[in-house]
Amino acid sequence: MSAPSEAELFALAERALGYAGEEAQVTAWWERAARAGRFVGVGLTERTAIEVACVRDGGVGTVLTTALDDEGLSLAARGAERLAERAEGEHPGLPGPLPGRAHDGWDPSALRTDPAELALELGGEVSVSLSVWAARTAIVSTTGVHAFEQRSRAARFENGLEQIALRLQDLPAVEQPPIASGSEAVKPGEYAAVLGHDAVALALRPFGHHLFSPSGALATRLGTRIVAPCVSLSESPRYPGTLPRSYDAEGVPRQPVPLIQDGVAHRTVQDTASAARAGGAARSTGHASESGLRRTPAADHLVLVGGGAADVEELAAPLAAGLYVRALHWRCIDSAGHVRALTHGARRILDGRLGAALAPQTVEFDTVELFAAAQALTMAQRTLPAGPADRSARTAGATVCPAVRFGGGLRVR
């Protein structure tokens, strides 16, 4: 199966739009995934799909189909229209066209990646997996939106952690040894902690997906200090090292948004519907999520500015006692920013030094409370997945962050 060209995807989208009636949006997308390694085997998948979204009197209906003949497109369009007519809602209507900016987040070699070659590159290593994704997306609407972009994504899963990059050859070398788990556990209670890059990436997730949405807990606290002054966090879809993106799910150009500046809550992300509800000068920032006509806008290109520490050892040095946690595996994240997770690669900190490995334990924290206790950050940042299910190059985000020392806020259950 050859990859459809930009012109071919637009032609497919326009065909579907012709069946969709007076207010509709069609997204035509193609993606390819080559994989090899542990859990994923050796394989190649490709598919092309159409999503039709209709708006009728504020109600929204969407239908996704891989039946790309005229009958399939017609059925999808009629189905989306019927769902919209029956749905209740206050959607203000589809956005008009706005010019976007091209990005460099595309690797043409992703179209040719052979999964057998990935397997050969692994050399029989059973604890590692490699994947290379490519995607092309075209969005058209009855309001004149005509947006296209192509994105690629490569990933290596090794030593219990995932590393990502635009291109396979850009994946960083594994510098840290495999994660070791001990048998010792620490007593329940609150601890000062140093979180490694992977753990910080998970800890930041509520800021992007809940707290800085238009209806999030921090939307009413803009202009006030919410976390430590050393914390500056932004939604930056073009930051060097991220997986850049030009458009959101509505075909609106994705904009950078300063979320926290020197500890002060600054702005929220918006989609078309939330901006209309806000009124005044509010405009979409281009953060409609996939199927974004019905979902809460989200920031999935978070960048936490680094500090002055050289490494995690320097972060740990001032602590008489505490915990170092290399990574966290989430178990529960709620809309208020409360997180429950399992430690991965935890070690005790005693007299400013990293001690013995600890057994995995469940920890809890309130995201805002934790970052209010932030004390220092490393200079070095790493690019990490924005979410555990971020696999498609079409939708994948990235978090760029340093390691951080916290004076408290991490509670062991």
Coordinates of C-alpha atoms in Angstrom, one line a residue:
M1 CA 0.0 0.0 0.0
S2 CA 1.5 3.3 -1.0
A3 CA 1.0 6.4 1.0
P4 CA -1.7 8.8 -0.4
S5 CA -0.4 12.1 -1.5
E6 CA -1.6 15.4 -0.2
A7 CA -3.7 15.9 -3.3
E8 CA -5.2 12.4 -2.9
L9 CA -6.2 12.9 0.7
F10 CA -7.8 16.3 -0.1
A11 CA -9.7 14.7 -2.9
L12 CA -11.0 12.0 -0.6
A13 CA -12.0 14.5 2.1
E14 CA -13.8 16.7 -0.5
R15 CA -15.7 13.7 -1.8
A16 CA -16.9 12.9 1.7
L17 CA -17.8 16.6 2.4
G18 CA -20.0 16.6 -0.7
Y19 CA -22.3 14.1 1.1
A20 CA -22.3 15.9 4.4
G21 CA -24.7 18.8 4.1
E22 CA -24.6 22.4 5.3
E23 CA -22.2 22.5 8.3
A24 CA -19.7 19.8 8.3
Q25 CA -16.0 19.0 8.7
V26 CA -14.2 16.0 7.2
T27 CA -10.8 14.7 8.3
A28 CA -9.0 12.3 6.0
W29 CA -6.0 10.6 7.4
W30 CA -3.5 7.9 6.7
E31 CA -0.9 6.4 9.0
R32 CA 1.8 3.7 8.8
A33 CA 3.5 1.9 11.7
A34 CA 6.5 -0.3 11.5
R35 CA 7.3 -2.2 14.7
A36 CA 9.8 -4.8 16.0
G37 CA 10.7 -6.1 19.4
R38 CA 9.3 -7.2 22.7
F39 CA 5.5 -7.3 23.1
V40 CA 4.9 -5.9 19.6
G41 CA 6.5 -8.7 17.4
V42 CA 7.6 -7.7 13.9
G43 CA 4.9 -6.1 11.9
L44 CA 3.7 -3.3 9.6
T45 CA 0.2 -1.7 9.6
E46 CA -1.2 0.9 7.3
R47 CA -4.7 2.4 7.1
T48 CA -6.6 5.3 5.7
A49 CA -9.8 6.6 7.4
I50 CA -12.3 9.4 7.2
E51 CA -14.0 11.1 10.1
V52 CA -17.1 13.2 9.3
A53 CA -18.3 15.7 11.9
C54 CA -21.6 17.6 11.5
V55 CA -23.1 20.4 13.6
R56 CA -26.8 20.9 13.8
D57 CA -28.4 23.5 16.1
G58 CA -25.5 23.2 18.5
G59 CA -25.5 19.4 18.5
V60 CA -22.5 17.5 17.2
G61 CA -22.3 14.1 15.5
T62 CA -19.2 12.3 14.3
V63 CA -18.7 9.0 12.4
L64 CA -15.4 7.3 11.6
T65 CA -15.1 5.0 8.6
T66 CA -12.5 3.0 6.6
A67 CA -15.1 2.3 3.9
L68 CA -13.8 4.8 1.3
D69 CA -16.1 4.2 -1.6
D70 CA -19.0 6.4 -2.4
E71 CA -21.4 4.3 -0.5
G72 CA -19.2 4.2 2.6
L73 CA -18.6 8.0 2.5
S74 CA -22.3 8.6 2.0
L75 CA -23.3 6.4 4.9
A76 CA -20.8 8.1 7.2
A77 CA -22.0 11.5 6.3
R78 CA -25.7 10.7 6.8
G79 CA -24.9 9.0 10.1
A80 CA -23.0 12.0 11.4
E81 CA -25.9 14.3 10.4
R82 CA -28.5 12.1 12.1
L83 CA -26.4 12.0 15.3
A84 CA -26.0 15.7 15.3
E85 CA -29.7 16.3 14.9
R86 CA -30.4 14.1 17.9
A87 CA -27.6 15.5 20.0
E88 CA -28.0 18.3 22.6
G89 CA -25.3 20.9 22.8
E90 CA -24.2 24.5 22.4
H91 CA -21.5 24.2 19.8
P92 CA -21.1 27.7 18.2
G93 CA -20.3 26.4 14.8
L94 CA -17.2 25.4 12.8
P95 CA -14.2 27.8 12.6
G96 CA -13.3 29.5 9.4
P97 CA -9.9 29.1 7.6
L98 CA -6.7 30.5 9.1
P99 CA -3.2 30.2 7.7
G100 CA -0.9 27.8 9.5
R101 CA 2.8 27.3 9.5
A102 CA 4.6 24.3 8.1
H103 CA 7.0 22.5 10.5
D104 CA 10.0 20.2 10.2
G105 CA 8.4 17.3 12.1
W106 CA 8.4 15.0 9.1
D107 CA 10.9 12.3 8.1
P108 CA 10.4 11.0 4.6
S109 CA 12.3 7.8 5.4
A110 CA 9.5 6.8 7.8
L111 CA 7.5 5.9 4.6
R112 CA 10.1 3.2 3.8
T113 CA 11.0 1.8 7.2
D114 CA 11.1 -2.0 7.0
P115 CA 10.1 -3.8 10.3
A116 CA 12.5 -6.6 9.4
E117 CA 15.4 -4.0 9.4
L118 CA 14.2 -2.8 12.8
A119 CA 14.4 -6.4 14.1
L120 CA 17.9 -6.7 12.7
E121 CA 18.9 -3.5 14.4
L122 CA 17.8 -4.9 17.7
G123 CA 20.2 -7.8 17.2
G124 CA 18.1 -10.2 19.2
E125 CA 17.8 -8.0 22.3
V126 CA 14.5 -9.2 23.9
S127 CA 14.0 -6.3 26.3
V128 CA 13.9 -3.6 23.6
S129 CA 11.3 -2.6 21.0
L130 CA 11.5 0.0 18.2
S131 CA 8.7 1.6 16.2
V132 CA 8.5 4.2 13.5
W133 CA 5.2 6.0 12.6
A134 CA 4.2 8.2 9.7
A135 CA 1.0 10.1 9.3
R136 CA -0.7 12.5 6.8
T137 CA -3.8 14.4 7.6
A138 CA -6.1 16.6 5.5
I139 CA -9.0 18.6 7.0
V140 CA -11.7 20.4 5.0
S141 CA -15.0 22.0 6.0
T142 CA -18.0 23.8 4.7
T143 CA -16.6 27.0 6.2
G144 CA -13.5 26.9 4.0
V145 CA -10.9 25.2 6.2
H146 CA -8.2 23.5 4.0
A147 CA -5.5 22.2 6.3
F148 CA -2.8 19.6 5.7
E149 CA 0.2 18.3 7.6
Q150 CA 2.4 15.2 7.8
R151 CA 4.2 14.0 11.0
S152 CA 6.6 11.2 11.9
R153 CA 7.5 9.6 15.2
A154 CA 10.1 7.1 16.3
A155 CA 10.3 5.4 19.7
R156 CA 12.5 3.0 21.6
F157 CA 11.2 1.1 24.7
E158 CA 14.1 -0.1 26.8
N159 CA 14.9 -0.6 30.4
G160 CA 11.3 0.0 31.3
L161 CA 11.2 3.5 29.8
E162 CA 10.3 5.0 26.4
Q163 CA 12.3 7.4 24.4
I164 CA 10.9 9.3 21.4
A165 CA 12.2 11.5 18.5
L166 CA 11.1 12.6 15.1
R167 CA 13.5 10.2 13.4
L168 CA 14.9 6.8 14.3
Q169 CA 18.5 8.1 14.1
D170 CA 17.6 10.9 16.5
L171 CA 16.7 8.6 19.3
P172 CA 19.1 9.4 22.2
A173 CA 21.6 6.8 23.4
V174 CA 20.6 5.0 26.5
E175 CA 22.8 6.6 29.1
Q176 CA 21.3 5.2 32.3
P177 CA 21.6 1.5 33.4
P178 CA 18.6 -0.7 33.6
I179 CA 16.2 0.0 36.4
A180 CA 16.8 -2.1 39.4
S181 CA 14.2 -2.8 42.1
G182 CA 15.0 -3.6 45.6
S183 CA 13.0 -5.4 48.3
E184 CA 13.1 -2.6 50.9
A185 CA 10.1 -0.3 51.2
V186 CA 9.8 3.0 52.9
K187 CA 7.2 3.9 55.5
P188 CA 4.0 5.7 54.5
G189 CA 4.2 9.4 54.7
E190 CA 5.2 12.6 52.9
Y191 CA 8.7 12.9 51.5
A192 CA 11.1 15.3 49.9
A193 CA 11.9 13.9 46.6
V194 CA 14.0 14.2 43.4
L195 CA 12.0 13.1 40.4
G196 CA 13.9 12.1 37.3
H197 CA 12.9 13.3 33.8
D198 CA 10.4 10.4 33.2
A199 CA 8.7 10.9 36.5
V200 CA 8.4 14.7 36.0
A201 CA 6.8 14.2 32.6
L202 CA 4.0 12.2 34.2
A203 CA 3.7 14.6 37.1
L204 CA 3.1 17.5 34.5
R205 CA 0.4 15.7 32.7
P206 CA -2.6 17.1 34.7
F207 CA -1.5 20.7 33.8
G208 CA -2.0 20.0 30.1
H209 CA -5.0 17.7 30.2
H210 CA -7.1 19.0 33.1
L211 CA -5.9 22.0 35.0
F212 CA -5.3 24.5 32.2
S213 CA -8.3 23.6 30.1
P214 CA -11.0 26.4 30.0
S215 CA -13.1 24.6 32.7
G216 CA -10.0 23.4 34.7
A217 CA -9.3 24.0 38.3
L218 CA -6.7 26.7 37.5
A219 CA -8.9 28.7 35.0
T220 CA -10.2 30.8 37.8
R221 CA -6.7 31.5 39.3
L222 CA -5.1 33.2 36.4
G223 CA -2.8 36.0 37.5
T224 CA -2.1 34.4 40.9
R225 CA 0.9 32.5 42.1
I226 CA 0.1 28.8 42.2
V227 CA 3.5 27.0 42.3
A228 CA 7.1 27.8 43.1
P229 CA 8.7 30.8 41.3
C230 CA 11.3 28.4 39.7
V231 CA 8.5 26.8 37.6
S232 CA 7.8 28.2 34.1
L233 CA 5.6 25.9 31.9
S234 CA 4.4 26.5 28.4
E235 CA 2.5 24.7 25.7
S236 CA 5.0 25.0 22.9
P237 CA 4.2 23.0 19.7
R238 CA 7.3 24.2 17.9
Y239 CA 9.9 24.0 20.7
P240 CA 13.2 22.4 19.6
G241 CA 13.1 18.7 20.5
T242 CA 9.3 18.3 20.6
L243 CA 7.1 16.6 18.0
P244 CA 5.9 19.8 16.2
R245 CA 2.3 20.3 15.1
S246 CA 0.7 22.8 12.8
Y247 CA -3.1 22.3 13.3
D248 CA -5.5 21.0 15.8
A249 CA -8.4 18.7 15.1
E250 CA -10.5 21.6 13.8
G251 CA -7.9 22.7 11.3
V252 CA -7.1 25.7 13.5
P253 CA -3.3 26.7 13.7
R254 CA -1.9 25.5 16.9
Q255 CA -0.4 28.4 19.0
P256 CA 2.1 28.5 21.8
V257 CA 0.5 29.3 25.1
P258 CA 2.4 30.4 28.3
L259 CA 0.6 28.4 31.1
I260 CA 2.8 29.3 34.1
Q261 CA 5.3 32.2 34.2
D262 CA 7.6 32.3 37.3
G263 CA 5.1 30.4 39.3
V264 CA 2.1 32.5 38.2
A265 CA -0.8 31.0 36.3
H266 CA -1.0 32.9 33.0
R267 CA -3.4 31.5 30.3
T268 CA -5.5 28.5 29.4
V269 CA -5.7 26.7 26.1
Q270 CA -8.9 27.0 24.0
D271 CA -10.8 25.4 21.2
T272 CA -13.5 27.0 19.1
A273 CA -16.4 26.1 21.5
S274 CA -14.6 27.1 24.7
A275 CA -13.5 30.4 23.3
A276 CA -17.1 31.2 22.2
R277 CA -18.3 30.4 25.7
A278 CA -15.7 32.7 27.2
G279 CA -16.8 35.5 25.0
G280 CA -15.0 38.9 24.8
A281 CA -11.6 38.7 23.1
A282 CA -11.2 34.9 23.6
R283 CA -10.0 33.0 20.5
S284 CA -9.2 29.4 19.9
T285 CA -5.5 28.7 20.5
G286 CA -5.7 25.7 18.3
H287 CA -6.0 23.0 21.0
A288 CA -9.1 21.0 20.0
S289 CA -8.3 17.4 20.7
E290 CA -9.0 14.5 18.3
S291 CA -12.7 14.4 17.7
G292 CA -12.2 17.9 19.1
L293 CA -15.8 19.1 18.4
R294 CA -16.9 17.2 21.5
R295 CA -13.9 17.0 23.8
T296 CA -12.1 19.3 26.2
P297 CA -9.1 21.2 24.7
A298 CA -5.8 19.9 25.9
A299 CA -2.1 21.0 25.9
D300 CA 0.1 18.1 24.8
H301 CA 3.3 19.9 23.9
L302 CA 4.4 20.9 27.4
V303 CA 7.8 22.4 28.0
L304 CA 9.1 23.0 31.5
V305 CA 12.1 25.4 31.5
G306 CA 15.2 23.9 33.1
G307 CA 17.2 25.3 35.9
G308 CA 20.9 25.3 37.0
A309 CA 21.6 21.8 38.4
A310 CA 24.0 19.6 36.5
D311 CA 22.3 16.3 37.3
V312 CA 20.1 14.4 39.8
E313 CA 23.0 13.9 42.1
E314 CA 23.3 17.7 42.5
L315 CA 19.6 17.9 43.1
A316 CA 19.8 15.3 45.8
A317 CA 22.8 16.8 47.6
P318 CA 20.9 19.2 49.9
L319 CA 18.5 16.5 51.2
A320 CA 19.3 14.8 54.5
A321 CA 16.6 12.3 53.7
G322 CA 14.2 11.7 50.9
L323 CA 13.4 9.7 47.8
Y324 CA 14.7 9.6 44.2
V325 CA 12.1 8.3 41.7
R326 CA 13.4 7.7 38.2
A327 CA 9.9 7.1 36.7
L328 CA 6.3 6.8 37.6
H329 CA 3.6 4.5 36.1
W330 CA 0.3 6.2 36.5
R331 CA -2.7 4.4 38.0
C332 CA -5.2 7.2 38.4
I333 CA -5.2 10.9 37.4
D334 CA -8.4 12.9 38.1
S335 CA -9.6 16.2 36.8
A336 CA -8.5 18.1 39.9
G337 CA -4.9 17.1 39.4
H338 CA -4.7 14.3 42.0
V339 CA -2.4 11.5 40.9
R340 CA -1.8 8.0 42.1
A341 CA 1.2 6.2 40.6
L342 CA 3.6 3.4 41.1
T343 CA 7.3 4.2 41.5
H344 CA 9.8 2.7 39.1
G345 CA 13.5 2.8 39.8
A346 CA 13.1 4.5 43.3
R347 CA 16.1 4.9 45.6
R348 CA 16.5 6.2 49.1
I349 CA 18.3 9.5 49.6
L350 CA 20.5 9.7 52.7
D351 CA 22.8 12.6 53.6
G352 CA 22.6 13.9 50.1
R353 CA 23.5 10.7 48.3
L354 CA 21.5 8.2 46.3
G355 CA 21.2 5.0 48.3
A356 CA 19.9 1.5 47.8
A357 CA 17.2 0.6 45.3
L358 CA 13.7 0.4 46.8
A359 CA 10.7 -1.8 46.0
P360 CA 8.0 -0.3 43.8
Q361 CA 5.5 1.5 45.9
T362 CA 2.3 3.5 45.4
V363 CA 2.6 7.2 45.8
E364 CA 0.1 10.0 45.6
F365 CA 0.4 13.8 45.0
D366 CA -1.6 16.8 44.2
T367 CA 0.0 18.3 41.1
V368 CA -0.3 21.9 42.1
E369 CA 0.8 21.2 45.7
L370 CA 3.8 19.2 44.4
F371 CA 5.1 21.9 42.1
A372 CA 4.5 24.5 44.8
A373 CA 7.2 22.6 46.6
A374 CA 9.7 22.6 43.7
Q375 CA 13.1 23.8 44.7
A376 CA 15.6 23.2 41.8
L377 CA 15.7 21.8 38.3
T378 CA 18.4 20.4 36.1
M379 CA 19.7 22.2 33.1
A380 CA 19.3 19.2 30.8
Q381 CA 15.8 18.5 29.4
R382 CA 14.6 15.3 27.8
T383 CA 11.8 14.7 25.3
L384 CA 9.3 12.2 26.5
P385 CA 5.8 10.9 25.5
A386 CA 2.9 13.2 26.5
G387 CA 0.8 10.2 27.4
P388 CA 1.0 6.4 27.8
A389 CA -1.1 5.7 24.8
D390 CA 0.7 8.2 22.5
R391 CA 1.5 5.9 19.6
S392 CA 0.1 7.5 16.4
A393 CA 2.3 10.1 14.7
R394 CA -1.0 11.8 13.8
T395 CA -1.9 12.7 17.3
A396 CA 1.2 12.2 19.4
G397 CA 2.4 15.0 21.7
A398 CA 5.6 15.3 23.6
T399 CA 6.8 16.7 27.0
V400 CA 10.2 18.4 27.2
C401 CA 11.3 18.6 30.8
P402 CA 14.2 18.6 33.3
A403 CA 14.5 16.5 36.5
V404 CA 13.2 18.4 39.6
R405 CA 13.8 18.5 43.4
F406 CA 10.7 18.9 45.6
G407 CA 10.8 19.8 49.2
G408 CA 7.7 17.8 49.9
G409 CA 4.3 16.9 48.4
L410 CA 5.1 13.3 47.5
R411 CA 3.2 10.9 49.7
V412 CA 3.9 7.2 50.0
R413 CA 0.8 5.2 50.8

